[in-house]
Coordinates of C-alpha atoms and ligand atoms in Angstrom, one line a residue:
Chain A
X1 CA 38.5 23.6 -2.5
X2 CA 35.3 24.2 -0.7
X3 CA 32.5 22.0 -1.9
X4 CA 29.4 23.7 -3.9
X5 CA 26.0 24.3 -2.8
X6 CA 23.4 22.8 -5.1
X7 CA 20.0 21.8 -4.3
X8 CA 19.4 18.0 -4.4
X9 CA 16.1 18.8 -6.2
X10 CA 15.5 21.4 -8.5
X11 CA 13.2 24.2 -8.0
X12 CA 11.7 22.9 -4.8
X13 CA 13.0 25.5 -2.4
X14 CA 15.3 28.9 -2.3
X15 CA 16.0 31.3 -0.2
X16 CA 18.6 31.9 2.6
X17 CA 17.9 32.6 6.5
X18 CA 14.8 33.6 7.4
X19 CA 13.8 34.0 3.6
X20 CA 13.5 30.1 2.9
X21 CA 10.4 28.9 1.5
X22 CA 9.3 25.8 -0.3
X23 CA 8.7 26.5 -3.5
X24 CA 5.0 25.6 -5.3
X25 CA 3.5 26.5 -8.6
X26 CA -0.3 28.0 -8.5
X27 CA -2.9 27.6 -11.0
X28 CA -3.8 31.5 -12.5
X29 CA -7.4 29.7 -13.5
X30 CA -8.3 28.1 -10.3
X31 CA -5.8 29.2 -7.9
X32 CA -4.6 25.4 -6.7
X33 CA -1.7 25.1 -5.0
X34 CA 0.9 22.2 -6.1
X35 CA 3.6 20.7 -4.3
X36 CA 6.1 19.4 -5.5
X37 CA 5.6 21.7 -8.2
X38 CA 3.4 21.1 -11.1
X39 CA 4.4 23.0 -14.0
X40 CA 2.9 21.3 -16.9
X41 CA -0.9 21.4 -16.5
X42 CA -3.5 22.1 -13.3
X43 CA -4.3 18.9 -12.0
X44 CA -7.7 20.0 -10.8
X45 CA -10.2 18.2 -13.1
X46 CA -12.7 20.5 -13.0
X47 CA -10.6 23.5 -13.9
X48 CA -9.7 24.0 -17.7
X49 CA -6.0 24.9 -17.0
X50 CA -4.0 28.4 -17.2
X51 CA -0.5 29.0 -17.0
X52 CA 1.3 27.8 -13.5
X53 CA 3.0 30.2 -11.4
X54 CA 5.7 29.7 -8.7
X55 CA 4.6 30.4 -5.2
X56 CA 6.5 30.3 -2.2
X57 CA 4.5 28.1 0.8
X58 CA 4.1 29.4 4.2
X59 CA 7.1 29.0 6.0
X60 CA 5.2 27.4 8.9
X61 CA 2.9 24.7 9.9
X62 CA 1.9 22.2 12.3
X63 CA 2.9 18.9 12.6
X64 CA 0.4 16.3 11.1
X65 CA 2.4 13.3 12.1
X66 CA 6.2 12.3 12.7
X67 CA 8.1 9.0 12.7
X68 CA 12.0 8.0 12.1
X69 CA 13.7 5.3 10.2
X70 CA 15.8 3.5 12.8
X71 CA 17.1 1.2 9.9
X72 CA 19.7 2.6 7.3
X73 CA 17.1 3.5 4.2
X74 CA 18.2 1.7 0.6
X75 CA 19.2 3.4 -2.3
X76 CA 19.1 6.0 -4.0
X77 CA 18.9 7.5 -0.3
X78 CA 22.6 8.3 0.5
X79 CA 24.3 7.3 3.7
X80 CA 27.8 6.9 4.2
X81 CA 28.0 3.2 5.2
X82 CA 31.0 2.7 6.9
X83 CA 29.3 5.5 10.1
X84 CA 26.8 3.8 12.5
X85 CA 23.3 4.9 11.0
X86 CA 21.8 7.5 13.2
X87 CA 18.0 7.0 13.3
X88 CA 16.3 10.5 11.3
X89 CA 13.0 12.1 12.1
X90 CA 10.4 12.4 9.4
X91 CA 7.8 15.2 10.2
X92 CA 4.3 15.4 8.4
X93 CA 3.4 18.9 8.2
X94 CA 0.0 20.5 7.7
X95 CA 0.3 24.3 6.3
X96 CA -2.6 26.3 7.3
X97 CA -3.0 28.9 4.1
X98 CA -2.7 25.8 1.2
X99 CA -4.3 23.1 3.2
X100 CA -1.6 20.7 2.4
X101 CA 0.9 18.0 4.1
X102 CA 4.3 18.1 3.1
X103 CA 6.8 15.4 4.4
X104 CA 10.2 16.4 5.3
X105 CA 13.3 15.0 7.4
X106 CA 13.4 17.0 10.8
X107 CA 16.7 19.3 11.5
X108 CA 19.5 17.4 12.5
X109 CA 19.2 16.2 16.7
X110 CA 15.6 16.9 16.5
X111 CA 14.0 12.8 17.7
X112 CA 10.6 11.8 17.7
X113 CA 11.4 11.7 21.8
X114 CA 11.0 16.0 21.1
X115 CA 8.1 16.0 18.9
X116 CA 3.9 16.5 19.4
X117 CA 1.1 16.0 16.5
X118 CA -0.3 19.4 16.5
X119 CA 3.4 21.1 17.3
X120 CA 4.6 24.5 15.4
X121 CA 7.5 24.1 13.3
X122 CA 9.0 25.6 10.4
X123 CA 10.8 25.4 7.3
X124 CA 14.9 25.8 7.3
X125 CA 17.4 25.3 4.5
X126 CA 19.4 22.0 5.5
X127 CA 21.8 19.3 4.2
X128 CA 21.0 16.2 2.4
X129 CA 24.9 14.7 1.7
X130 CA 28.0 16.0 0.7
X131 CA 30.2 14.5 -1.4
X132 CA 33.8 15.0 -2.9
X133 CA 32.6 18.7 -4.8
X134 CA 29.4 19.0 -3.5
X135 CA 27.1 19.9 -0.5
X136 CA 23.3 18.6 -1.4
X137 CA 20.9 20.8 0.2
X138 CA 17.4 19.8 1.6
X139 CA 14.7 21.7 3.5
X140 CA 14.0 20.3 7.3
X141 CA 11.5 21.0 9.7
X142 CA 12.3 22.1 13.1
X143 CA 9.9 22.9 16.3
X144 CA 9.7 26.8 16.0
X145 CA 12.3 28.2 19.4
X146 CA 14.0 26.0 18.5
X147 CA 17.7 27.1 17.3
X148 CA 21.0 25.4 15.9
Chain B
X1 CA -25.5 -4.0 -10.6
X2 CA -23.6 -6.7 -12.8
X3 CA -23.6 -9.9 -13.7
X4 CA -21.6 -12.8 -11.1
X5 CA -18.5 -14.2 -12.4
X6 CA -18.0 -17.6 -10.9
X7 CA -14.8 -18.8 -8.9
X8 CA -14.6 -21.9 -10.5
X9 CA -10.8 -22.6 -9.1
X10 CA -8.1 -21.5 -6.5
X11 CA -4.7 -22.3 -6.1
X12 CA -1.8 -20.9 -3.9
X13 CA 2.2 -21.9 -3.8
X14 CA 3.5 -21.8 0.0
X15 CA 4.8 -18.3 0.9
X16 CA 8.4 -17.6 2.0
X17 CA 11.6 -17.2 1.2
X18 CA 12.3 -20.2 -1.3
X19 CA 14.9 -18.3 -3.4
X20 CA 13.3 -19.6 -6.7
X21 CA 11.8 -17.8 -9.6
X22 CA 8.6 -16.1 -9.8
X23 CA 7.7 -18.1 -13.1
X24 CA 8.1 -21.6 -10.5
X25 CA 5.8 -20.2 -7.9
X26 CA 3.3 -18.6 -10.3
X27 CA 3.1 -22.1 -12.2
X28 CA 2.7 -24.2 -9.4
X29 CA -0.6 -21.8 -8.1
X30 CA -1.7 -22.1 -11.4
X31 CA -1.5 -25.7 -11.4
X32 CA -3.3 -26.0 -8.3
X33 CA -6.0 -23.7 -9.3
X34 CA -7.0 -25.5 -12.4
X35 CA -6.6 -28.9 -10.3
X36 CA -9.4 -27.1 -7.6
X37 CA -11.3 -26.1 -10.9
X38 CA -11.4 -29.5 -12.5
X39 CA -10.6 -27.6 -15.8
X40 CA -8.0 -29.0 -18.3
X41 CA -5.2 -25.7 -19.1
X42 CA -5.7 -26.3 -22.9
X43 CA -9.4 -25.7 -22.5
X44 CA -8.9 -21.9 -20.6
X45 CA -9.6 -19.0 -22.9
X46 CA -7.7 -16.6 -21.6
X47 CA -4.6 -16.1 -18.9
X48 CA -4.1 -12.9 -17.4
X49 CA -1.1 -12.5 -15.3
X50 CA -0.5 -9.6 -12.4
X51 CA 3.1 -8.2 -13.2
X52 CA 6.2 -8.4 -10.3
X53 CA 8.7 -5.5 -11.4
X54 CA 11.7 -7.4 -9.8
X55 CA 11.9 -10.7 -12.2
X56 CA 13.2 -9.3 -14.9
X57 CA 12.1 -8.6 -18.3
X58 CA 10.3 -11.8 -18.4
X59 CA 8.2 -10.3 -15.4
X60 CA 6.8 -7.5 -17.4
X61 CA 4.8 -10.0 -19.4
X62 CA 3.7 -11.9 -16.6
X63 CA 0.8 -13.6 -18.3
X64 CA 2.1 -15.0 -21.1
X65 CA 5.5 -15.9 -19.4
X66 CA 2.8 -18.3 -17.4
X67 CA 1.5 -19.4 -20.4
X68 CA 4.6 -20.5 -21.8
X69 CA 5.1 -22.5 -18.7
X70 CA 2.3 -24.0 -18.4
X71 CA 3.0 -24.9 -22.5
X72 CA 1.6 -22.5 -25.4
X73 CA -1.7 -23.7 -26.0
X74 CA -2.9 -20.1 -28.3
X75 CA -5.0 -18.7 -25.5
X76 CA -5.9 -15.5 -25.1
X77 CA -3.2 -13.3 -22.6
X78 CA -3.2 -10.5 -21.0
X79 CA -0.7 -8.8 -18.5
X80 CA -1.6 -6.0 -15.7
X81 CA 0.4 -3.8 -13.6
X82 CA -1.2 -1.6 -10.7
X83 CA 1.8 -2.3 -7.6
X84 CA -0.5 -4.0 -4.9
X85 CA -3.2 -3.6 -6.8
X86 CA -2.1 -5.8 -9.6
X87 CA -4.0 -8.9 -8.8
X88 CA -7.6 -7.4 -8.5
X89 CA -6.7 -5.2 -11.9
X90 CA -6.0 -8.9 -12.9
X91 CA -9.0 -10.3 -11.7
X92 CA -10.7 -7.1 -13.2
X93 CA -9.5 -8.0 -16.6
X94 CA -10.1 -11.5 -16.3
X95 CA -13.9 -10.8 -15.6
X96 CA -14.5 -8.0 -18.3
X97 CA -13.6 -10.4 -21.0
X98 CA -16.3 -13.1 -18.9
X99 CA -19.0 -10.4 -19.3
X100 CA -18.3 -9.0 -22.8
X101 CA -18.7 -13.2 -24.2
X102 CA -14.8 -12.5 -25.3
X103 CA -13.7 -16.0 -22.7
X104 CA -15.9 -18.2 -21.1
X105 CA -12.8 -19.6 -18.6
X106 CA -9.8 -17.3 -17.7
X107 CA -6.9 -18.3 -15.8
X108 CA -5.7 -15.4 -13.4
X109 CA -1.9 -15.8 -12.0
X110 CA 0.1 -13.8 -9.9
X111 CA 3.3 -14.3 -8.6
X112 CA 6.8 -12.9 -6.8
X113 CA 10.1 -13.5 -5.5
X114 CA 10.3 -10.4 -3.5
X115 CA 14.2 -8.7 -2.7
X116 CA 15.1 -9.1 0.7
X117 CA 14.6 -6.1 3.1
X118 CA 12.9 -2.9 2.3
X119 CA 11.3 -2.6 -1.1
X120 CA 13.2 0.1 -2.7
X121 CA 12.4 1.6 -6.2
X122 CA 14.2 0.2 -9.5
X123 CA 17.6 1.8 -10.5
X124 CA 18.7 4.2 -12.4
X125 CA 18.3 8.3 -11.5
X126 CA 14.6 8.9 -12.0
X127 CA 14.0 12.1 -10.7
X128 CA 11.0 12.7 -12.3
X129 CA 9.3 9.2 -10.0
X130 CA 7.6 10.3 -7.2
X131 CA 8.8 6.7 -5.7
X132 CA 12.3 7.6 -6.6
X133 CA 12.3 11.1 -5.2
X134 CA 11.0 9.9 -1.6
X135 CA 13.7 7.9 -1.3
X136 CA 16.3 10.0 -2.5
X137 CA 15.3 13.2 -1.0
X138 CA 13.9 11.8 2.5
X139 CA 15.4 8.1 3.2
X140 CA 11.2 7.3 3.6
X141 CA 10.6 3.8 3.4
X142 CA 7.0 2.6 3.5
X143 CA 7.1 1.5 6.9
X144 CA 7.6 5.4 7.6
X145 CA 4.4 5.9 6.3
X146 CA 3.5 3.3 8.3
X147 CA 4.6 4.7 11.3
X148 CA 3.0 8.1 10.3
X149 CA -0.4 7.0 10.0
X150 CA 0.0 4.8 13.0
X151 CA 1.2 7.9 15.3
X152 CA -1.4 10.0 13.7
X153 CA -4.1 7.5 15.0
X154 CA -2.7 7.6 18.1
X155 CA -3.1 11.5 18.3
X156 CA -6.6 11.8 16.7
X157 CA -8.1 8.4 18.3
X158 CA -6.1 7.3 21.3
X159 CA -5.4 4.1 19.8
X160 CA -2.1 2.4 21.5
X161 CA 0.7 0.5 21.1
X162 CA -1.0 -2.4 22.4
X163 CA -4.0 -2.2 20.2
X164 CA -1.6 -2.4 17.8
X165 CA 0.1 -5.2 19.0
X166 CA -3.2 -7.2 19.8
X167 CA -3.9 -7.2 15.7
X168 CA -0.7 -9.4 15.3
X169 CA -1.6 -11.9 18.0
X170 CA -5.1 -11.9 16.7
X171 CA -3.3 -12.4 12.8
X172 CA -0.6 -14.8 13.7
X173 CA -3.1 -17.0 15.4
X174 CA -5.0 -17.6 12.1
X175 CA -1.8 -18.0 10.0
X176 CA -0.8 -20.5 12.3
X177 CA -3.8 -22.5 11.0
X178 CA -3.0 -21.8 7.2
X179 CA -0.5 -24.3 5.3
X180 CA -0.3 -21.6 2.5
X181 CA 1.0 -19.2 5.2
X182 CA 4.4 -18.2 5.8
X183 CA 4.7 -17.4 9.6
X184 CA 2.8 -20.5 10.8
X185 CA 3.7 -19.5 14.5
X186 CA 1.4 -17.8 17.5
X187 CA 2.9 -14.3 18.5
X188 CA 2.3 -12.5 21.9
X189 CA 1.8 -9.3 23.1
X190 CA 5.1 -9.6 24.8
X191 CA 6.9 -10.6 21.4
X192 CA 5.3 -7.6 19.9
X193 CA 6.8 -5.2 22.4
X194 CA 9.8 -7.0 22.8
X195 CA 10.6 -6.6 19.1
X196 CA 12.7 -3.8 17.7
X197 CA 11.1 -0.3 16.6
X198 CA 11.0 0.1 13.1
X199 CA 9.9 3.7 12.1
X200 CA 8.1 4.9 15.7
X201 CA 5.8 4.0 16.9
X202 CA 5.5 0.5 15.0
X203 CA 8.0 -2.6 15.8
X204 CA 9.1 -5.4 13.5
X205 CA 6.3 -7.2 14.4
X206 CA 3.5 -4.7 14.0
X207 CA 5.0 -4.3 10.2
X208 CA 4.2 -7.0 7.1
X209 CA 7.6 -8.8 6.2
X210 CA 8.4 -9.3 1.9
X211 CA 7.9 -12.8 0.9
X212 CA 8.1 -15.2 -2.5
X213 CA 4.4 -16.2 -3.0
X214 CA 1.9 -16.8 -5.6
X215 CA -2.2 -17.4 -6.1
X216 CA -4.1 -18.2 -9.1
X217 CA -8.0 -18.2 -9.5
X218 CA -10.0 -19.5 -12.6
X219 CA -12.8 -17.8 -13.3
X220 CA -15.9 -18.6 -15.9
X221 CA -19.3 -17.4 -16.5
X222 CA -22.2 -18.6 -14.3
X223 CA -23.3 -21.0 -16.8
X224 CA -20.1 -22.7 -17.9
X225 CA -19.5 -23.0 -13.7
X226 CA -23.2 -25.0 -13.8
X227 CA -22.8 -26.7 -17.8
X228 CA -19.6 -27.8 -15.7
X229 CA -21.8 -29.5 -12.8
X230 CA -20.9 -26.4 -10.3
X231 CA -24.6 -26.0 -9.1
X232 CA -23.7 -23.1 -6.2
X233 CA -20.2 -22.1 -7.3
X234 CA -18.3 -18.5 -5.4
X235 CA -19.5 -15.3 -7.3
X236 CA -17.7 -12.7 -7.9
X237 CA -20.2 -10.0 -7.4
X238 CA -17.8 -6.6 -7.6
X239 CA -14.2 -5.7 -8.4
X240 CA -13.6 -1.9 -7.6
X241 CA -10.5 -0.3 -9.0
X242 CA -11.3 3.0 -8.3
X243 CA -8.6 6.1 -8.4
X244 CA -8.8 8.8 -5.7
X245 CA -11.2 12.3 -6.2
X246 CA -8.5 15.6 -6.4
X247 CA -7.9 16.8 -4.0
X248 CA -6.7 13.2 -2.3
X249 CA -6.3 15.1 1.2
X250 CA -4.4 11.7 3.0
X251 CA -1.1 11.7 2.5
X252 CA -0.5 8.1 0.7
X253 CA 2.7 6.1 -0.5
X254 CA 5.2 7.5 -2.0
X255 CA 4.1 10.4 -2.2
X256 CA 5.8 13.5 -0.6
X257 CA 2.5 15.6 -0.3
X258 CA -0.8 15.9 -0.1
X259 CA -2.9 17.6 -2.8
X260 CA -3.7 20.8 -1.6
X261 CA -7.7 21.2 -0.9
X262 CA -7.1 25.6 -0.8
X263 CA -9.6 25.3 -4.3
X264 CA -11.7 22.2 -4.1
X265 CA -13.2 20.9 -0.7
X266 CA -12.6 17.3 -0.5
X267 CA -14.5 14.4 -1.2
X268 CA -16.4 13.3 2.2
X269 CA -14.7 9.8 2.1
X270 CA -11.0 9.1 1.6
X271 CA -9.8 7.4 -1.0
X272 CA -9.8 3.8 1.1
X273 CA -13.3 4.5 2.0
X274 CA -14.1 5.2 -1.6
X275 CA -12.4 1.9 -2.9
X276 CA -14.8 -0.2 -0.4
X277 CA -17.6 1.9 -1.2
X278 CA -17.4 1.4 -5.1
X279 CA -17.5 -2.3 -4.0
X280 CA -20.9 -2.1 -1.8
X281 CA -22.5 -0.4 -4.5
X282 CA -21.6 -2.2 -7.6
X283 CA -22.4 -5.6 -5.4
X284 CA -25.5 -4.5 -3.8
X285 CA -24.6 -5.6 -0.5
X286 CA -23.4 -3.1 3.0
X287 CA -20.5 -3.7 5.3
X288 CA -23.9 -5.4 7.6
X289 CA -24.6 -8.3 5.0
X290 CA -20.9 -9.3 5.4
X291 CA -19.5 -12.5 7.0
X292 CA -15.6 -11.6 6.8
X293 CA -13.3 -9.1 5.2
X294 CA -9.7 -9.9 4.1
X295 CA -7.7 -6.9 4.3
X296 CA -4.3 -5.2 3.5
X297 CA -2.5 -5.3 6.7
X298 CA 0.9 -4.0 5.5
X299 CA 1.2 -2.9 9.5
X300 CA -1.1 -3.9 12.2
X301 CA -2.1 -0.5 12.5
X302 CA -3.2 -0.2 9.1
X303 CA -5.8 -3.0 9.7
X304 CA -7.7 -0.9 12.4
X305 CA -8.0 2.2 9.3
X306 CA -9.4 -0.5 7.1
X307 CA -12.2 -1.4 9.9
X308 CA -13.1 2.3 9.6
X309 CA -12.7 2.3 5.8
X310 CA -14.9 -0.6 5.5
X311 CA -17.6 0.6 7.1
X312 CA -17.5 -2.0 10.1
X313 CA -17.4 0.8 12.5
X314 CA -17.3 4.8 12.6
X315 CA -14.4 6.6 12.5
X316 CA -11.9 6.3 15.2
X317 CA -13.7 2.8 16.2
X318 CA -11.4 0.6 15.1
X319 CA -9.2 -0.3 18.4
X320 CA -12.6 -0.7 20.0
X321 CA -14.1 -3.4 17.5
X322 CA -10.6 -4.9 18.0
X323 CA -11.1 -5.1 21.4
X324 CA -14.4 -6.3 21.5
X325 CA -13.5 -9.2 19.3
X326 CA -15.5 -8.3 17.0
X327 CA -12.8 -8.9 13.8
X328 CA -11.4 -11.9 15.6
X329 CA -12.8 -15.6 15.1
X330 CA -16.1 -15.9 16.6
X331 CA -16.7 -12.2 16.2
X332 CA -19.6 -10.6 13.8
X333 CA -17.2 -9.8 11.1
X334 CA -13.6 -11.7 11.6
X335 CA -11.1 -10.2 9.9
X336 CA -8.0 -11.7 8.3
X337 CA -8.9 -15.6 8.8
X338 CA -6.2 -15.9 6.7
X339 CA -3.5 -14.5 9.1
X340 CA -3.4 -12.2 6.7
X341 CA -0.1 -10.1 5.3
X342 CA 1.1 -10.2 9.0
X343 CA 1.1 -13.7 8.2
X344 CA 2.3 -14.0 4.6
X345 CA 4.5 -11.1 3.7
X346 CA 4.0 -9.0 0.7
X347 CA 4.5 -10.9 -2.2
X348 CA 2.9 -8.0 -4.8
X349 CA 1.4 -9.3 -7.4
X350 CA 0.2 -12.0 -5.5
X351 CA -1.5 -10.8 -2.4
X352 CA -5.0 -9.1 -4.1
X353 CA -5.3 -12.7 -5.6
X354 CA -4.7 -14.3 -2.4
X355 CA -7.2 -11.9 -0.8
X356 CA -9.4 -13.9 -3.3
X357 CA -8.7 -17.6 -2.3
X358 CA -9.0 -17.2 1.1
X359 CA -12.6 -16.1 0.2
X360 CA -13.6 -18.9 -2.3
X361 CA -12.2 -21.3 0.5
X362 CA -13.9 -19.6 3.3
X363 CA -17.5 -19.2 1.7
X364 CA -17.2 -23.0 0.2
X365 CA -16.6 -24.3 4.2
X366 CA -13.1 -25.4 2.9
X367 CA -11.1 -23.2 5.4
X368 CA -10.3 -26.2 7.6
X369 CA -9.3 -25.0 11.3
X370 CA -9.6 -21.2 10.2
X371 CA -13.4 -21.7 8.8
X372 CA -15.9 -18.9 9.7
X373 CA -19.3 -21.2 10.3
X374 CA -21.8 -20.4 7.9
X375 CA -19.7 -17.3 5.5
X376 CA -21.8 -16.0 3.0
X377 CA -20.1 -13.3 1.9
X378 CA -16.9 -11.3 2.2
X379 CA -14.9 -8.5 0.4
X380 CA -11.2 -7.9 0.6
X381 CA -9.4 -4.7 0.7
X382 CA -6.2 -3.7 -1.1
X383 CA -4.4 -0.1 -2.1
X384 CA -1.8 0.0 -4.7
X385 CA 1.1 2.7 -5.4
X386 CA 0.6 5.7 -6.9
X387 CA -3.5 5.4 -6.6
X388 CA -4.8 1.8 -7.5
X389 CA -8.1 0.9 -5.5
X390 CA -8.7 -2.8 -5.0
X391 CA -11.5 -4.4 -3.3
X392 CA -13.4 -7.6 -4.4
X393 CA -16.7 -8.8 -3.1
X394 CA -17.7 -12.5 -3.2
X395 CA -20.8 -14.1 -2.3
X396 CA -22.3 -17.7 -2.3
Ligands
ZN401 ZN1 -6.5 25.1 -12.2

């Protein structure tokens, strides 16, 4: 039976192909951008609140700062213990248009060997784990030209 | 300005790995400190204990858990929790109830037996913890942010690996001069480089290990430190345990991003700037009147942001200071005389207090081989999870 697809987070991100985004929530008052979403109240202090609306982030950015875990992580991260732990790349990723910095694993075979503060790279739908039923998905970062 | 709190007492247990309780360690530093103090437990007013998260349910209630070791005696209590920052909240605590006349003599404790490898958040699915979810969702550790703000230093400042490298030697040297210290060996360059990478570009050595450890002050008012024949005892002068301004533009442990600045330009200093600024102004002193600085070196390149942070140099000045010597012993402003966390470990609730210690030992001319000649005053510097400012300023 094939496994299901089900984001690992809620909300966070949607969108297939060249139509994922990472998903935000604006302020209607004050027009602040939150990620990870903020749904409950604007967390600007000098703003008196209005309803939050999701927004989708730009799709690309530039690369803040990067480093990898070259131990396994501990739980709740998820790693099959019984494979040799393959070091991942984490990418710190500046988006122009919300002036934020979101952290994210880099696309699978992507090592810090390939990567530049200052690079281009964008947003793709990727895969956390899978398990017996399920396939946990995840958005990655991954140099833009650069293809699977 | 406010009024000076004096240091009346310090007391550390050794760090390590000792595989005993928390409640042992904390005990023993509080035992120690009140020895140093010359003050009698049943005559303390109040105990305030920094909280560890990983002893249990007794280690929520970390003060009077101390208290009952130390055998009930109806004081006062008070427990604190603020991750790293937990021992200057304590110390916080400890000197508000000085200043309002609610205790004359407090009793400040904190102490851990920390898990072995990577801290990793407590059990359970919590996917509404921020902690949690950076785990979970992105394996990152917090020597990954670590390694982030290293590499980004490396991009914006040219510092290298060997700076780096050269803040260990310079650390290790000084915690091989400190009995309280749990590395008590001299590292080299070489055994920096030759160590395994950790999360790029920062090897085991360049990254603060997780220790059992624990530090206890006891603090009075000025005038009980001189009714008590303490003519020219430590002040404390400022405790800052400042949050950060929206939007906080750096991205900081655990979080997964940055507050977005698309409304709000932010503030001019980040929020480590802002936690050692709140300290200059409510002590009335500049980074120029100091004579050392004990600061939170979770990795070596964390130290060099401090410098900046500080105010011991301008932005992106912090390999050069290190390479002029000017934090090392000797220098205008040695840093970490202690041997600092690259020395001890991270034992959490501990460290802010420890921080502390060093300082009363240092500006008493107790520090033994590690002395600075002639320290007058110092400040320590301390961030905890989720937005916890700690600094502490201390004169004599
Ligand atoms: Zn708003």
């Amino acid at each position: 039976m094939p496994r299901t697809r089900t984001p690992a987070v809620d909300g966070w991100f949607g969108g297939e192909g060249e139509a994922f985004r990472l998903l935000g929530t604006r302020c209607s008052s004050c027009a602040s951008v939150f990620f990870p979403r903020e749904d409950a109240h604007c967390r600007n202090p000098h703003c008196a609140g209005g309803p939050l609306e999701e927004v989708p982030l730009s799709r690309k950015g530039r690369i803040w700062s990067y480093t990898d875990s070259r131990y396994r992580p501990p739980s709740p991260y998820v790693s099959n213990p019984e494979l040799p732990w393959e070091p991942r790349a984490l990418i710190a990723v500046e988006l122009a248009a919300e002036r934020i910095v979101v952290l994210g694993q880099a696309a699978p075979g992507i090592t810090v060997a390939e990567l530049a503060v200052g690079m281009e790279v964008e947003a793709v739908p990727g895969v956390l784990h899978e398990d017996a039923e399920t396939t946990w998905t995840i958005w990655h970062w991954r140099p833009t030209g650069v293809r699977v | 300005m406010t009024v000076d709190v004096a240091v009346l007492g310090a007391g550390m247990h050794p760090w390590g790995k000792w595989g005993r309780s928390f409640v042992e360690y904390g005990t023993a530093a509080a035992r120690a400190a009140l020895v140093d103090a010359g003050v009698d437990w049943r005559d303390i007013g109040s105990i305030v204990g920094a909280d560890t998260v990983r002893g249990g349910y007794p280690g929520y209630v970390a003060g009077a858990t101390f208290a009952k070791a130390l055998g009930w005696q109806g004081a006062r209590v008070a427990s604190v929790y603020a991750a790293c920052a937990s021992g200057a909240q304590a110390i916080a605590a400890a000197r508000a109830q000085i200043l309002a006349g609610l205790a004359e003599v407090v009793l400040v404790v904190g102490a851990d037996a920390a898990p072995k490898g990577f801290f990793r958040p407590a059990g359970g699915d919590r996917p509404d913890d921020p902690d949690w979810l950076r785990f979970r969702l992105l394996g990152a550790t917090n020597p990954a942010y670590f390694g982030l703000y290293a590499r980004r230093r490396m991009a914006v400042h040219g510092d290298t690996a060997e700076d780096f490298a050269q803040v260990k030697v310079k650390n290790a040297a000084m915690g091989a001069l400190n009995p309280y210290a749990r590395y008590r060996k001299r590292v080299t360059a070489e055994e920096v480089a030759a160590s395994a990478v950790v999360a790029d570009p920062l090897r085991l050595l360049d990254i603060c290990a997780t220790s059992d450890g624990a530090a206890a002050l006891v603090l009075s008012s000025v005038g009980f430190a001189h009714r008590h024949g303490v003519e020219r005892p430590v002040r404390i002068r400022a405790v800052s345990t400042v949050t950060p301004r929206f939007p906080n533009a750096v991205l900081d442990l655990p979080d997964i991003a940055t507050d977005s600045a698309v409304t709000v330009e932010p503030a001019g200093e980040t929020f480590r700037a802002s936690i050692a600024s709140a300290a200059y102004e409510e002590a009335g002193i500049g980074p120029e009147d100091l004579s050392l600085a004990e600061v939170y070196d979770l990795s070596t390149a964390l130290e060099l942001q401090w410098y900046e942070d500080l105010g011991l140099c301008g932005e992106g000045e912090g390999a050069k200071l290190l390479r002029e010597g000017v934090t090392a012993p000797g220098g205008r402003i040695p840093v970490n005389a202690s041997g600092g966390l690259a020395s001890f470990g991270e034992a959490v609730p501990a460290q802010a207090i420890a921080q502390v210690c060093e300082l009363t030992w240092q500006l008493r001319g107790t520090a033994g081989d590690r002395q600075i000649a002639g320290a007058r005053a110092g400040i320590t510097a301390n961030q905890g999870l989720f937005g916890h400012g700690s600094a502490v300023v201390a004169v004599r």
